Every structure is written in C-alpha cells, then in structure tokens.
Amino acid sequence: MAKIIPFRAYRPTIDKAYLAASRSYISYSKNALSQKLSKNPFSFLHIINPDYRAQKEAITSPDRLQKIKDKFIEFQERKIYIRDETPCLYIYRQIREDMEYTGLIGCISIDDYKNGVILKHEATLSHREETLKNYLKVVDINAEPVCMTYPRSEDIAYVVR
C-alpha cells in the first residue's frame, strides 16, 4: 500500500475561505476572469495570474514564475493565507448536481511511484515534467493536486465521513 504523508498546508483564513476558492483559471473566459479578479482581491486567481492586467509573459518564463511566488508571499504577509502548525491530511469534498466526490489530500512517497506501488495510468510528456519541475523549483508551492484512486478502504471511509 502507498504511504500517505501528512503535510502543513497553506490555507485561507476562515473569513476569506469562500473568497479565495476558485475553479481552474482556464475554465474562465477572458472577460469572466477579468471580472472575478477586479471584484475579488482575495481570490487565489490573483496568485496564479499575478499580471492579469499587464502584457502576459509566457506561463513558463522565470519572471512570471517569480511573480507567482511573490504574490503568494504577499498573500501570506497580508494574512490571507496561513500555514497550519502541524502536518495534517485534508478531506476534500466536491458536490456537483447529484454526485459527491470525497477524498484525502496528502503527500505521497516518490519511491512508491518509482517502485510501482503507485500505478501509472498514462505516460507523461517529458517537457511537461520539466516545466512542472521548474515551476516547483521557483514558486515552491503545488496548487494543483494529482488525483489518484485506491481500493476501498474502511479506514479511509471512516475518516472522511
């Protein structure tokens, strides 16, 4: 069985959580994204789109990655995001129409991935891996978890109830 490892997340403060949450920025039209960003100074979209009003740089450019990191630091300094004191596993729940999806957010062991304990469902593109590696090296946050499935577990079902 793969190891699931608790971590110390950065989360919006309770009074800002409903304002910080967002969908993926690519799901917004250009106009809707601009409206959302101009009306909500607490949206996480400000972090991943730090220069939405300016001329856009390539998403992978070092300058843009540094702007993302700087904006995240700014949100921490303004106490919009705080870091948990102790490592935790986080329950994630998404409800859409008549379906409910629940799972855990945690870290996994890269060794479990390399050793085949975690099964790959697709081959990744090496240039995308390199892009992500560069992003993580500069920005130092991962805002998009990788979804995984697992065989039914009574222990996990008990925890996420």
PDB file of N, CA, C and O in Angstrom, residues 9-44:
ATOM      1  N   ALA A   9      -0.312  22.537   5.246  1.00  0.00           N
ATOM      2  CA  ALA A   9      -0.887  23.289   4.124  1.00  0.00           C
ATOM      3  C   ALA A   9      -0.941  24.783   4.432  1.00  0.00           C
ATOM      4  O   ALA A   9      -0.993  25.198   5.587  1.00  0.00           O
ATOM      5  N   TYR A  10      -0.939  25.547   3.370  1.00  0.00           N
ATOM      6  CA  TYR A  10      -1.289  26.965   3.438  1.00  0.00           C
ATOM      7  C   TYR A  10      -2.763  27.038   3.082  1.00  0.00           C
ATOM      8  O   TYR A  10      -3.184  26.515   2.052  1.00  0.00           O
ATOM      9  N   ARG A  11      -3.549  27.664   3.936  1.00  0.00           N
ATOM     10  CA  ARG A  11      -4.988  27.764   3.696  1.00  0.00           C
ATOM     11  C   ARG A  11      -5.438  29.194   3.923  1.00  0.00           C
ATOM     12  O   ARG A  11      -4.832  29.928   4.700  1.00  0.00           O
ATOM     13  N   PRO A  12      -6.528  29.572   3.257  1.00  0.00           N
ATOM     14  CA  PRO A  12      -7.055  30.909   3.547  1.00  0.00           C
ATOM     15  C   PRO A  12      -7.614  30.936   4.964  1.00  0.00           C
ATOM     16  O   PRO A  12      -8.042  29.901   5.496  1.00  0.00           O
ATOM     17  N   THR A  13      -7.594  32.096   5.569  1.00  0.00           N
ATOM     18  CA  THR A  13      -8.207  32.232   6.882  1.00  0.00           C
ATOM     19  C   THR A  13      -9.700  31.948   6.753  1.00  0.00           C
ATOM     20  O   THR A  13     -10.272  32.042   5.656  1.00  0.00           O
ATOM     21  N   ILE A  14     -10.330  31.576   7.838  1.00  0.00           N
ATOM     22  CA  ILE A  14     -11.731  31.167   7.813  1.00  0.00           C
ATOM     23  C   ILE A  14     -12.620  32.244   7.184  1.00  0.00           C
ATOM     24  O   ILE A  14     -13.500  31.940   6.381  1.00  0.00           O
ATOM     25  N   ASP A  15     -12.363  33.506   7.509  1.00  0.00           N
ATOM     26  CA  ASP A  15     -13.208  34.578   6.976  1.00  0.00           C
ATOM     27  C   ASP A  15     -12.981  34.851   5.490  1.00  0.00           C
ATOM     28  O   ASP A  15     -13.769  35.548   4.856  1.00  0.00           O
ATOM     29  N   LYS A  16     -11.916  34.285   4.906  1.00  0.00           N
ATOM     30  CA  LYS A  16     -11.613  34.517   3.489  1.00  0.00           C
ATOM     31  C   LYS A  16     -11.760  33.253   2.634  1.00  0.00           C
ATOM     32  O   LYS A  16     -11.616  33.324   1.425  1.00  0.00           O
ATOM     33  N   ALA A  17     -12.041  32.121   3.263  1.00  0.00           N
ATOM     34  CA  ALA A  17     -12.061  30.855   2.520  1.00  0.00           C
ATOM     35  C   ALA A  17     -13.031  30.890   1.346  1.00  0.00           C
ATOM     36  O   ALA A  17     -12.694  30.460   0.245  1.00  0.00           O
ATOM     37  N   TYR A  18     -14.215  31.413   1.553  1.00  0.00           N
ATOM     38  CA  TYR A  18     -15.195  31.424   0.459  1.00  0.00           C
ATOM     39  C   TYR A  18     -14.798  32.402  -0.647  1.00  0.00           C
ATOM     40  O   TYR A  18     -15.230  32.272  -1.791  1.00  0.00           O
ATOM     41  N   LEU A  19     -13.957  33.375  -0.327  1.00  0.00           N
ATOM     42  CA  LEU A  19     -13.494  34.339  -1.327  1.00  0.00           C
ATOM     43  C   LEU A  19     -12.257  33.837  -2.068  1.00  0.00           C
ATOM     44  O   LEU A  19     -12.027  34.205  -3.220  1.00  0.00           O
ATOM     45  N   ALA A  20     -11.460  33.029  -1.414  1.00  0.00           N
ATOM     46  CA  ALA A  20     -10.199  32.563  -2.003  1.00  0.00           C
ATOM     47  C   ALA A  20     -10.412  31.444  -3.013  1.00  0.00           C
ATOM     48  O   ALA A  20      -9.685  31.340  -3.992  1.00  0.00           O
ATOM     49  N   ALA A  21     -11.408  30.614  -2.781  1.00  0.00           N
ATOM     50  CA  ALA A  21     -11.633  29.438  -3.635  1.00  0.00           C
ATOM     51  C   ALA A  21     -11.935  29.849  -5.076  1.00  0.00           C
ATOM     52  O   ALA A  21     -12.564  30.879  -5.322  1.00  0.00           O
ATOM     53  N   SER A  22     -11.475  29.038  -6.001  1.00  0.00           N
ATOM     54  CA  SER A  22     -11.745  29.307  -7.413  1.00  0.00           C
ATOM     55  C   SER A  22     -11.671  28.012  -8.208  1.00  0.00           C
ATOM     56  O   SER A  22     -11.124  27.021  -7.739  1.00  0.00           O
ATOM     57  N   ARG A  23     -12.207  28.082  -9.392  1.00  0.00           N
ATOM     58  CA  ARG A  23     -12.014  26.985 -10.342  1.00  0.00           C
ATOM     59  C   ARG A  23     -10.644  27.191 -10.988  1.00  0.00           C
ATOM     60  O   ARG A  23      -9.977  28.198 -10.775  1.00  0.00           O
ATOM     61  N   SER A  24     -10.274  26.274 -11.839  1.00  0.00           N
ATOM     62  CA  SER A  24      -9.064  26.428 -12.625  1.00  0.00           C
ATOM     63  C   SER A  24      -9.206  27.671 -13.493  1.00  0.00           C
ATOM     64  O   SER A  24     -10.270  27.907 -14.073  1.00  0.00           O
ATOM     65  N   TYR A  25      -8.150  28.455 -13.592  1.00  0.00           N
ATOM     66  CA  TYR A  25      -8.252  29.707 -14.349  1.00  0.00           C
ATOM     67  C   TYR A  25      -8.571  29.469 -15.816  1.00  0.00           C
ATOM     68  O   TYR A  25      -9.175  30.324 -16.468  1.00  0.00           O
ATOM     69  N   ILE A  26      -8.226  28.322 -16.358  1.00  0.00           N
ATOM     70  CA  ILE A  26      -8.506  28.082 -17.773  1.00  0.00           C
ATOM     71  C   ILE A  26      -9.992  27.834 -18.037  1.00  0.00           C
ATOM     72  O   ILE A  26     -10.423  27.852 -19.176  1.00  0.00           O
ATOM     73  N   SER A  27     -10.786  27.635 -16.982  1.00  0.00           N
ATOM     74  CA  SER A  27     -12.216  27.418 -17.173  1.00  0.00           C
ATOM     75  C   SER A  27     -12.996  28.727 -17.282  1.00  0.00           C
ATOM     76  O   SER A  27     -14.191  28.712 -17.559  1.00  0.00           O
ATOM     77  N   TYR A  28     -12.325  29.869 -17.065  1.00  0.00           N
ATOM     78  CA  TYR A  28     -12.974  31.170 -17.162  1.00  0.00           C
ATOM     79  C   TYR A  28     -12.733  31.770 -18.547  1.00  0.00           C
ATOM     80  O   TYR A  28     -11.640  31.647 -19.096  1.00  0.00           O
ATOM     81  N   SER A  29     -13.731  32.458 -19.075  1.00  0.00           N
ATOM     82  CA  SER A  29     -13.492  33.247 -20.282  1.00  0.00           C
ATOM     83  C   SER A  29     -12.602  34.427 -19.880  1.00  0.00           C
ATOM     84  O   SER A  29     -12.485  34.757 -18.690  1.00  0.00           O
ATOM     85  N   LYS A  30     -11.996  35.069 -20.846  1.00  0.00           N
ATOM     86  CA  LYS A  30     -11.122  36.208 -20.559  1.00  0.00           C
ATOM     87  C   LYS A  30     -11.888  37.300 -19.807  1.00  0.00           C
ATOM     88  O   LYS A  30     -11.397  37.855 -18.828  1.00  0.00           O
ATOM     89  N   ASN A  31     -13.113  37.570 -20.232  1.00  0.00           N
ATOM     90  CA  ASN A  31     -13.931  38.596 -19.591  1.00  0.00           C
ATOM     91  C   ASN A  31     -14.328  38.189 -18.173  1.00  0.00           C
ATOM     92  O   ASN A  31     -14.255  38.982 -17.240  1.00  0.00           O
ATOM     93  N   ALA A  32     -14.754  36.934 -17.995  1.00  0.00           N
ATOM     94  CA  ALA A  32     -15.155  36.457 -16.670  1.00  0.00           C
ATOM     95  C   ALA A  32     -13.973  36.467 -15.702  1.00  0.00           C
ATOM     96  O   ALA A  32     -14.123  36.819 -14.529  1.00  0.00           O
ATOM     97  N   LEU A  33     -12.799  36.094 -16.194  1.00  0.00           N
ATOM     98  CA  LEU A  33     -11.601  36.110 -15.353  1.00  0.00           C
ATOM     99  C   LEU A  33     -11.280  37.536 -14.917  1.00  0.00           C
ATOM    100  O   LEU A  33     -11.013  37.793 -13.743  1.00  0.00           O
ATOM    101  N   SER A  34     -11.344  38.462 -15.844  1.00  0.00           N
ATOM    102  CA  SER A  34     -11.074  39.866 -15.527  1.00  0.00           C
ATOM    103  C   SER A  34     -12.071  40.391 -14.491  1.00  0.00           C
ATOM    104  O   SER A  34     -11.690  41.062 -13.533  1.00  0.00           O
ATOM    105  N   GLN A  35     -13.354  40.053 -14.651  1.00  0.00           N
ATOM    106  CA  GLN A  35     -14.382  40.473 -13.692  1.00  0.00           C
ATOM    107  C   GLN A  35     -14.118  39.901 -12.301  1.00  0.00           C
ATOM    108  O   GLN A  35     -14.191  40.604 -11.300  1.00  0.00           O
ATOM    109  N   LYS A  36     -13.821  38.615 -12.271  1.00  0.00           N
ATOM    110  CA  LYS A  36     -13.576  37.945 -10.987  1.00  0.00           C
ATOM    111  C   LYS A  36     -12.383  38.582 -10.271  1.00  0.00           C
ATOM    112  O   LYS A  36     -12.438  38.854  -9.074  1.00  0.00           O
ATOM    113  N   LEU A  37     -11.314  38.833 -11.002  1.00  0.00           N
ATOM    114  CA  LEU A  37     -10.113  39.397 -10.398  1.00  0.00           C
ATOM    115  C   LEU A  37     -10.304  40.851  -9.989  1.00  0.00           C
ATOM    116  O   LEU A  37      -9.781  41.284  -8.956  1.00  0.00           O
ATOM    117  N   SER A  38     -11.037  41.620 -10.755  1.00  0.00           N
ATOM    118  CA  SER A  38     -11.214  43.033 -10.408  1.00  0.00           C
ATOM    119  C   SER A  38     -12.158  43.214  -9.224  1.00  0.00           C
ATOM    120  O   SER A  38     -12.060  44.207  -8.504  1.00  0.00           O
ATOM    121  N   LYS A  39     -13.038  42.246  -8.985  1.00  0.00           N
ATOM    122  CA  LYS A  39     -14.016  42.379  -7.898  1.00  0.00           C
ATOM    123  C   LYS A  39     -13.643  41.638  -6.621  1.00  0.00           C
ATOM    124  O   LYS A  39     -14.267  41.840  -5.589  1.00  0.00           O
ATOM    125  N   ASN A  40     -12.650  40.761  -6.691  1.00  0.00           N
ATOM    126  CA  ASN A  40     -12.325  39.943  -5.524  1.00  0.00           C
ATOM    127  C   ASN A  40     -10.815  39.935  -5.279  1.00  0.00           C
ATOM    128  O   ASN A  40     -10.096  39.142  -5.876  1.00  0.00           O
ATOM    129  N   PRO A  41     -10.342  40.784  -4.388  1.00  0.00           N
ATOM    130  CA  PRO A  41      -8.896  40.858  -4.137  1.00  0.00           C
ATOM    131  C   PRO A  41      -8.327  39.652  -3.393  1.00  0.00           C
ATOM    132  O   PRO A  41      -7.119  39.531  -3.258  1.00  0.00           O
ATOM    133  N   PHE A  42      -9.187  38.744  -2.921  1.00  0.00           N
ATOM    134  CA  PHE A  42      -8.728  37.601  -2.143  1.00  0.00           C
ATOM    135  C   PHE A  42      -8.680  36.303  -2.941  1.00  0.00           C
ATOM    136  O   PHE A  42      -8.285  35.267  -2.428  1.00  0.00           O
ATOM    137  N   SER A  43      -9.108  36.331  -4.180  1.00  0.00           N
ATOM    138  CA  SER A  43      -9.163  35.119  -4.990  1.00  0.00           C
ATOM    139  C   SER A  43      -7.766  34.546  -5.230  1.00  0.00           C
ATOM    140  O   SER A  43      -6.813  35.282  -5.508  1.00  0.00           O
ATOM    141  N   PHE A  44      -7.677  33.225  -5.162  1.00  0.00           N
ATOM    142  CA  PHE A  44      -6.417  32.542  -5.467  1.00  0.00           C
ATOM    143  C   PHE A  44      -5.992  32.810  -6.902  1.00  0.00           C
ATOM    144  O   PHE A  44      -4.819  32.708  -7.246  1.00  0.00           O
TER     145      PHE A  44
END
